[in-house]
Coordinates of N, CA and C in Angstrom, one line a residue:
M1099 N -30.8 96.6 -14.7 CA -31.8 95.5 -14.6 C -31.8 94.7 -13.1
R1100 N -30.3 94.6 -12.6 CA -30.1 94.4 -11.2 C -31.2 95.2 -10.1
N1101 N -31.0 96.5 -10.6 CA -31.4 97.5 -9.2 C -33.2 97.2 -9.8
L1102 N -33.1 97.4 -10.9 CA -35.0 96.7 -11.4 C -35.8 95.4 -10.2
L1103 N -34.6 94.5 -10.6 CA -35.0 93.3 -9.5 C -35.0 93.6 -7.7
I1104 N -34.5 93.7 -7.7 CA -33.9 94.4 -5.8 C -35.4 94.9 -5.8
I1105 N -36.0 96.1 -6.5 CA -36.9 97.0 -6.2 C -38.2 96.1 -6.2
I1106 N -38.3 95.5 -6.9 CA -39.4 94.4 -7.6 C -39.5 93.5 -5.5
A1107 N -38.5 92.9 -6.1 CA -38.2 91.8 -4.8 C -38.7 92.7 -3.0
L1108 N -38.8 94.4 -3.1 CA -38.5 94.6 -2.0 C -39.8 95.3 -1.8
V1109 N -40.7 94.8 -3.2 CA -42.2 95.4 -2.8 C -43.0 94.8 -2.3
F1110 N -42.9 93.2 -3.7 CA -43.6 92.7 -3.6 C -43.6 91.4 -1.5
G1111 N -42.4 91.7 -1.7 CA -41.5 91.1 -0.2 C -42.2 91.8 1.1
T1112 N -42.4 93.7 1.2 CA -42.9 94.3 2.1 C -44.1 94.3 1.9
S1113 N -45.4 94.2 0.8 CA -46.5 93.6 0.6 C -47.0 91.8 0.9
F1114 N -46.5 90.8 0.4 CA -46.8 90.0 1.7 C -46.4 89.4 2.6
A1115 N -45.7 90.3 3.7 CA -45.2 90.2 4.8 C -46.9 91.0 5.8
S1116 N -46.8 92.2 5.2 CA -48.0 92.7 5.5 C -49.4 92.1 5.4
Y1117 N -49.2 90.6 4.9 CA -51.0 90.5 4.4 C -51.2 89.6 6.2
G1118 N -50.2 89.1 6.8 CA -49.9 88.6 7.7 C -50.0 89.1 9.0
Q1119 N -50.5 90.6 9.4 CA -50.2 91.4 10.5 C -51.5 91.6 10.8
K1120 N -52.4 91.3 11.6 CA -53.7 91.4 12.5 C -53.1 92.9 13.5
Y1121 N -54.7 93.6 13.1 CA -54.1 95.0 14.2 C -55.1 95.4 14.8
A1122 N -55.7 95.9 16.0 CA -57.2 96.5 16.5 C -56.7 97.1 17.4
Y1123 N -57.2 98.0 17.8 CA -57.3 99.0 19.3 C -58.3 98.4 19.7
I1124 N -57.9 99.5 21.5 CA -58.1 99.5 22.6 C -59.3 100.8 22.8
D1125 N -59.9 100.8 23.4 CA -59.9 101.9 24.3 C -59.9 102.2 26.1
S1126 N -58.2 102.1 26.5 CA -58.1 102.3 28.0 C -59.5 103.0 28.4
D1127 N -59.5 104.7 27.9 CA -60.4 104.9 29.3 C -62.5 104.0 29.6
F1128 N -62.9 103.5 28.4 CA -63.6 103.0 28.5 C -63.9 101.5 29.6
I1129 N -62.2 100.9 28.9 CA -61.9 99.6 30.4 C -61.9 100.0 31.1
L1130 N -61.4 100.9 31.7 CA -61.0 101.6 33.4 C -62.5 101.9 33.5
E1131 N -62.8 102.8 33.1 CA -63.7 103.1 34.0 C -64.9 102.1 33.7
S1132 N -64.9 101.0 33.1 CA -66.2 99.4 33.5 C -65.2 99.4 34.8
M1133 N -64.8 99.2 35.2 CA -64.2 98.1 35.9 C -64.4 98.9 37.5
P1134 N -64.7 98.7 38.4 CA -65.0 99.4 40.1 C -63.9 99.2 40.3
E1135 N -63.0 98.0 40.9 CA -62.1 98.4 41.2 C -61.5 100.2 41.0
Y1136 N -61.6 100.2 39.5 CA -61.1 101.5 39.6 C -61.7 102.9 39.3
S1137 N -62.6 102.8 39.5 CA -63.8 104.0 40.0 C -63.0 104.5 41.7
E1138 N -63.6 102.8 42.6 CA -62.6 102.7 44.0 C -61.7 103.5 44.0
A1139 N -60.0 103.0 43.2 CA -59.1 103.8 43.7 C -59.0 105.0 42.7
K1140 N -60.0 105.0 42.0 CA -60.1 106.7 41.4 C -60.6 108.0 42.5
D1141 N -61.7 107.2 43.2 CA -62.3 108.0 44.0 C -61.5 108.5 45.7
A1142 N -60.5 106.9 45.7 CA -59.6 107.3 47.0 C -58.9 108.4 46.7
L1143 N -58.0 107.9 45.3 CA -57.3 108.8 45.3 C -57.8 110.6 44.6
D1144 N -58.7 110.8 44.3 CA -59.2 111.9 44.7 C -59.4 113.1 45.8
G1145 N -59.8 111.6 46.6 CA -60.0 112.2 48.6 C -58.9 112.6 48.8
Y1146 N -57.9 111.7 48.6 CA -56.6 112.4 48.9 C -56.5 113.4 48.3
A1147 N -56.3 114.2 47.1 CA -55.4 115.1 46.5 C -56.4 116.2 46.9
T1148 N -58.1 116.3 47.5 CA -58.5 116.7 48.0 C -58.0 117.2 49.5
K1149 N -57.9 116.1 50.5 CA -57.4 116.4 51.9 C -56.3 117.4 51.7
W1150 N -55.5 116.7 51.0 CA -54.0 117.3 51.1 C -54.0 119.1 50.6
Q1151 N -54.8 119.1 49.4 CA -55.0 120.4 48.7 C -55.8 121.6 49.9
N1152 N -56.3 120.8 50.7 CA -57.1 121.7 51.9 C -56.0 122.3 53.0
E1153 N -55.0 120.8 53.2 CA -54.1 121.6 53.7 C -53.4 122.7 53.6
I1154 N -53.1 122.8 51.8 CA -51.5 123.6 51.7 C -52.8 125.1 51.3
D1155 N -54.3 124.3 51.0 CA -54.9 126.1 51.6 C -54.1 126.8 52.4
E1156 N -54.7 125.7 53.3 CA -55.3 126.3 55.6 C -53.6 126.8 55.0
R1157 N -52.4 126.3 54.5 CA -51.6 127.4 55.2 C -51.1 128.6 54.6
Y1158 N -51.9 128.7 53.6 CA -51.4 129.6 52.5 C -52.8 130.6 53.2
K1159 N -53.4 130.5 53.7 CA -54.6 131.4 54.2 C -54.3 132.0 55.8
Q1160 N -53.3 131.1 56.1 CA -52.2 132.1 57.3 C -51.2 132.6 57.5
I1161 N -50.8 132.0 56.0 CA -49.8 133.2 55.8 C -50.1 134.4 54.7
K1162 N -51.8 134.8 54.5 CA -52.3 135.5 54.3 C -52.3 136.4 55.1
K1163 N -52.7 135.8 56.2 CA -53.3 136.1 57.7 C -52.1 137.1 58.2
R1164 N -51.0 135.8 58.0 CA -49.9 137.0 59.0 C -49.0 138.0 58.1
K1165 N -49.2 137.5 56.8 CA -48.3 138.8 56.0 C -49.7 140.5 56.4
E1166 N -51.0 140.2 56.9 CA -51.9 140.9 56.5 C -52.1 141.9 57.7
E1167 N -51.5 140.8 59.0 CA -50.9 141.3 60.4 C -50.2 142.7 60.2
F1168 N -48.5 141.5 59.6 CA -47.3 142.5 59.3 C -47.8 143.6 59.0
L1169 N -48.2 144.1 58.1 CA -48.2 144.8 57.0 C -49.0 146.0 58.1
R1170 N -50.3 145.5 58.4 CA -50.9 146.6 59.7 C -50.3 147.6 60.6
V1171 N -49.0 146.8 61.6 CA -48.0 147.0 62.6 C -46.8 147.4 61.9
E1172 N -46.5 147.6 60.8 CA -45.3 147.5 60.7 C -44.4 148.7 60.6
A1173 N -44.9 149.5 60.8 CA -44.5 150.9 61.0 C -43.9 151.4 62.6
I1174 N -44.8 150.8 63.6 CA -45.0 150.3 65.0 C -43.7 149.7 65.2
L1175 N -43.1 148.6 64.9 CA -42.2 147.7 65.2 C -41.1 147.8 65.0
P1176 N -40.1 147.5 66.8 CA -38.5 148.3 65.9 C -37.9 146.7 65.1
V1177 N -37.5 147.9 64.3 CA -36.5 146.9 63.2 C -36.3 145.3 63.1
E1178 N -35.8 145.1 64.8 CA -35.8 143.5 64.9 C -36.7 142.9 64.8
E1179 N -37.3 143.4 65.0 CA -39.2 142.5 65.6 C -39.4 142.5 64.3
R1180 N -39.5 143.2 63.3 CA -39.9 143.5 62.0 C -39.0 142.5 61.2
A1181 N -37.4 142.4 61.0 CA -37.1 141.5 61.0 C -37.4 140.0 61.0
K1182 N -37.7 139.5 62.1 CA -38.0 138.5 62.8 C -39.9 138.1 61.8
R1183 N -40.4 138.8 62.3 CA -41.8 138.8 61.4 C -41.2 138.7 59.8
Q1184 N -40.7 139.0 59.3 CA -40.4 138.6 58.3 C -39.9 137.3 57.5
E1185 N -38.7 137.1 58.5 CA -38.3 136.0 58.3 C -39.1 135.2 59.1
E1186 N -40.4 134.9 59.7 CA -41.5 134.0 59.9 C -42.1 133.5 58.7
I1187 N -42.8 134.7 58.1 CA -43.6 134.5 57.2 C -43.0 133.9 55.9
E1188 N -41.5 134.0 55.5 CA -40.1 133.7 54.7 C -40.8 132.3 55.2
T1189 N -40.1 131.8 56.3 CA -40.5 130.8 56.2 C -40.9 130.4 56.4
M1190 N -42.6 129.6 56.7 CA -44.2 129.7 56.7 C -44.6 129.1 54.8
E1191 N -43.9 130.4 54.3 CA -44.2 130.7 52.5 C -42.7 129.8 52.1
S1192 N -41.9 128.7 52.6 CA -41.1 128.2 52.4 C -42.1 126.5 52.3
E1193 N -41.7 126.9 53.6 CA -42.8 125.4 54.4 C -44.3 125.2 53.3
A1194 N -44.8 125.8 52.9 CA -46.2 125.4 52.2 C -45.5 125.4 50.6
L1195 N -44.3 125.9 50.4 CA -44.2 124.9 49.3 C -43.3 123.4 48.9
E1196 N -42.7 123.6 49.9 CA -42.5 122.6 50.3 C -43.6 121.4 50.7
M1197 N -44.2 121.6 51.0 CA -45.4 120.8 51.7 C -45.9 120.2 49.9
Q1198 N -46.1 121.6 49.7 CA -46.9 121.5 47.5 C -45.9 120.7 47.2
Q1199 N -44.8 120.1 46.7 CA -43.4 119.8 46.7 C -44.0 118.2 47.1
L1200 N -43.4 118.4 47.8 CA -44.3 116.6 48.8 C -45.4 116.1 48.7
R1201 N -46.7 116.8 47.9 CA -47.7 116.0 47.8 C -48.2 116.1 46.5
F1202 N -47.4 116.7 45.9 CA -48.4 116.8 44.5 C -47.3 117.0 43.2
G1203 N -45.8 117.5 43.9 CA -44.8 117.1 43.1 C -44.3 115.7 42.3
V1204 N -43.3 116.1 41.4 CA -42.9 114.6 40.7 C -43.3 113.7 41.4
S1205 N -42.0 113.7 42.6 CA -42.3 112.2 43.3 C -42.9 112.1 44.3
G1206 N -44.4 112.6 44.6 CA -44.8 113.4 45.7 C -45.5 112.3 46.0
D1207 N -46.3 112.5 47.3 CA -47.1 111.3 47.7 C -48.3 111.2 46.6
L1208 N -49.2 112.0 46.0 CA -49.9 112.2 44.6 C -49.4 111.5 44.4
F1209 N -48.3 111.7 43.5 CA -48.1 110.3 42.9 C -47.8 109.0 43.0
A1210 N -46.9 108.8 44.1 CA -46.6 107.3 45.2 C -48.2 106.6 44.6
K1211 N -49.4 107.5 45.4 CA -50.4 106.9 45.8 C -50.8 106.5 44.6
R1212 N -51.0 107.4 43.6 CA -51.4 107.1 42.3 C -51.0 105.2 41.8
K1213 N -49.8 105.3 42.1 CA -48.4 104.3 41.9 C -49.4 103.0 42.8
E1214 N -49.2 103.3 43.6 CA -50.2 102.0 44.5 C -50.9 101.7 44.1
L1215 N -52.8 103.1 44.1 CA -53.6 101.8 43.4 C -54.3 101.8 42.2
I1216 N -53.6 103.3 41.2 CA -54.1 102.6 40.1 C -52.9 101.4 39.0
E1217 N -51.4 101.2 39.6 CA -51.2 100.5 38.3 C -51.6 99.3 38.6
P1218 N -51.6 98.7 39.5 CA -52.1 97.2 39.5 C -53.2 97.3 39.1
I1219 N -54.3 98.2 38.6 CA -55.2 98.0 38.2 C -55.1 98.1 36.4
Q1220 N -53.5 98.6 36.4 CA -53.6 98.5 34.4 C -52.7 97.8 34.4
D1221 N -51.8 96.9 34.9 CA -51.5 95.8 35.1 C -52.4 94.9 34.3
K1222 N -53.7 95.1 35.1 CA -54.8 93.9 35.0 C -55.0 94.1 34.1
V1223 N -55.5 95.4 33.6 CA -55.9 95.2 32.1 C -54.7 94.9 30.8
F1224 N -53.3 95.5 31.2 CA -52.4 95.0 30.0 C -52.0 93.9 29.7
E1225 N -52.2 92.6 31.2 CA -52.6 91.4 31.4 C -53.7 90.7 30.3
A1226 N -55.0 91.4 30.1 CA -55.2 90.2 30.0 C -56.0 90.9 28.7
L1227 N -55.4 92.2 27.9 CA -54.8 92.4 26.6 C -54.0 91.8 26.4
G1228 N -53.2 91.7 26.8 CA -51.7 90.3 25.6 C -52.6 89.6 25.9
K1229 N -52.9 88.7 26.7 CA -53.9 87.5 26.0 C -54.5 87.4 25.0
V1230 N -55.7 88.5 25.1 CA -56.5 88.6 24.1 C -56.3 88.9 22.4
A1231 N -54.7 90.1 23.0 CA -54.1 89.7 21.7 C -52.9 88.7 21.0
S1232 N -52.6 87.6 22.2 CA -52.0 86.6 22.0 C -53.0 85.7 21.2
N1233 N -53.9 85.3 21.7 CA -55.4 84.8 21.5 C -55.7 84.8 20.0
R1234 N -55.7 85.3 19.4 CA -56.3 86.0 18.4 C -55.2 86.6 17.4
N1235 N -54.1 86.9 17.6 CA -52.8 86.7 16.8 C -52.9 88.2 16.3
F1236 N -52.8 89.1 16.7 CA -52.8 90.5 16.7 C -51.3 91.0 16.6
S1237 N -50.3 91.9 15.9 CA -49.7 92.0 15.9 C -49.7 94.0 15.5
F1238 N -50.4 93.8 16.4 CA -50.5 95.9 16.7 C -51.9 95.7 17.5
V1239 N -51.7 96.4 18.8 CA -52.5 96.4 19.4 C -53.0 98.4 20.2
F1240 N -53.4 99.6 19.0 CA -53.7 100.9 19.5 C -54.3 100.9 20.2
D1241 N -54.2 102.6 21.4 CA -55.1 102.7 22.6 C -55.9 104.4 21.7
K1242 N -56.7 103.7 21.6 CA -57.7 104.9 21.0 C -57.6 106.6 22.1
A1243 N -56.9 106.1 23.4 CA -57.8 107.2 24.2 C -56.0 107.6 24.7
N1244 N -56.2 108.8 25.5 CA -55.4 109.0 26.1 C -54.6 109.6 25.0
Q1245 N -55.0 111.4 24.2 CA -54.0 111.9 23.5 C -53.5 111.7 22.4
S1246 N -53.9 110.1 21.8 CA -53.6 109.5 21.6 C -53.2 109.3 19.7
N1247 N -52.3 109.4 18.9 CA -52.8 110.0 17.5 C -53.9 109.4 16.2
L1248 N -54.6 108.5 16.9 CA -54.9 107.8 16.1 C -56.4 108.7 16.1
I1249 N -56.4 108.9 14.5 CA -57.3 109.7 13.5 C -58.3 108.8 13.6
F1250 N -58.7 107.8 12.7 CA -59.8 107.0 13.2 C -59.5 105.9 13.4
A1251 N -61.1 104.9 13.1 CA -60.5 103.5 14.0 C -62.2 102.9 14.0
D1252 N -61.7 102.1 12.9 CA -63.5 101.5 13.0 C -63.4 100.6 13.9
P1253 N -65.3 100.6 14.3 CA -65.0 99.8 15.4 C -65.3 98.3 15.5
K1254 N -65.3 98.4 14.0 CA -64.7 96.4 14.2 C -63.6 95.9 15.1
F1255 N -62.6 97.0 14.2 CA -61.7 96.0 15.0 C -61.4 96.9 16.3
D1256 N -62.1 97.1 17.6 CA -62.1 97.3 19.2 C -62.5 96.5 19.5
I1257 N -61.5 96.0 20.6 CA -61.1 94.9 21.3 C -61.2 94.9 22.7
S1258 N -62.2 96.4 23.1 CA -62.1 96.3 24.3 C -62.7 95.8 25.0
K1259 N -64.1 95.0 24.4 CA -65.3 94.6 25.3 C -64.6 92.8 25.3
M1260 N -63.3 92.8 24.7 CA -62.7 91.6 24.6 C -61.9 91.2 25.4
V1261 N -61.6 92.7 26.3 CA -60.3 92.8 27.1 C -60.6 92.9 28.8
L1262 N -62.2 92.9 28.0 CA -63.6 93.2 29.6 C -63.9 91.8 30.4
R1263 N -64.0 91.2 28.8 CA -64.7 90.1 29.2 C -63.0 88.7 29.9
E1264 N -62.7 89.4 29.3 CA -61.1 88.3 29.6 C -60.8 88.9 31.4
M1265 N -61.4 89.9 31.0 CA -61.0 90.1 33.0 C -62.2 89.6 33.9
G1266 N -63.6 89.1 33.0 CA -64.6 88.5 33.6 C -65.4 90.3 33.7
I1267 N -65.4 91.5 33.4 CA -66.6 92.4 33.0 C -67.5 92.2 32.1
N1268 N -68.0 92.4 32.4 CA -69.7 92.7 31.8 C -69.8 93.8 31.0
A1269 N -69.2 93.9 29.9 CA -68.8 95.2 29.4 C -70.7 96.4 29.2
R1270 N -70.7 97.0 29.8 CA -72.1 97.5 29.4 C -72.2 98.1 27.9

């Protein structure tokens, strides 16, 4: 009898608690794409990435040219000169890999630029989302973008446009 009372209390207690929770979702991709400063930051970031990738590609072209030249004359080179040129090519390859890591690695220049350009915009969105969620008493706000596990979302629970209005942006 006692166990039955505990089970009934748990069932009714959790079902009453869930009535007070409100939830919504946003589409962060839609919000960000509606922000002119995000488009500008993304274009700048793409520009840096393209510039740096071109620098790296140029290095690899030089390495390829140096290797081809070496293979052409390898047979007639003295042993010391052959070793010296192989070492130069290996050094160039090592420097190219270092440059790739410097530009595109986990803590590389692209990551730092992304943090510098995109993070303040994301913070602005998060702050506006917090205000909307607080004002509307939402307990949970999910994001349907960015590989979300949200399988179905009723559009009436989408507060993306409210977040944009909070930031002073007219939604399209």
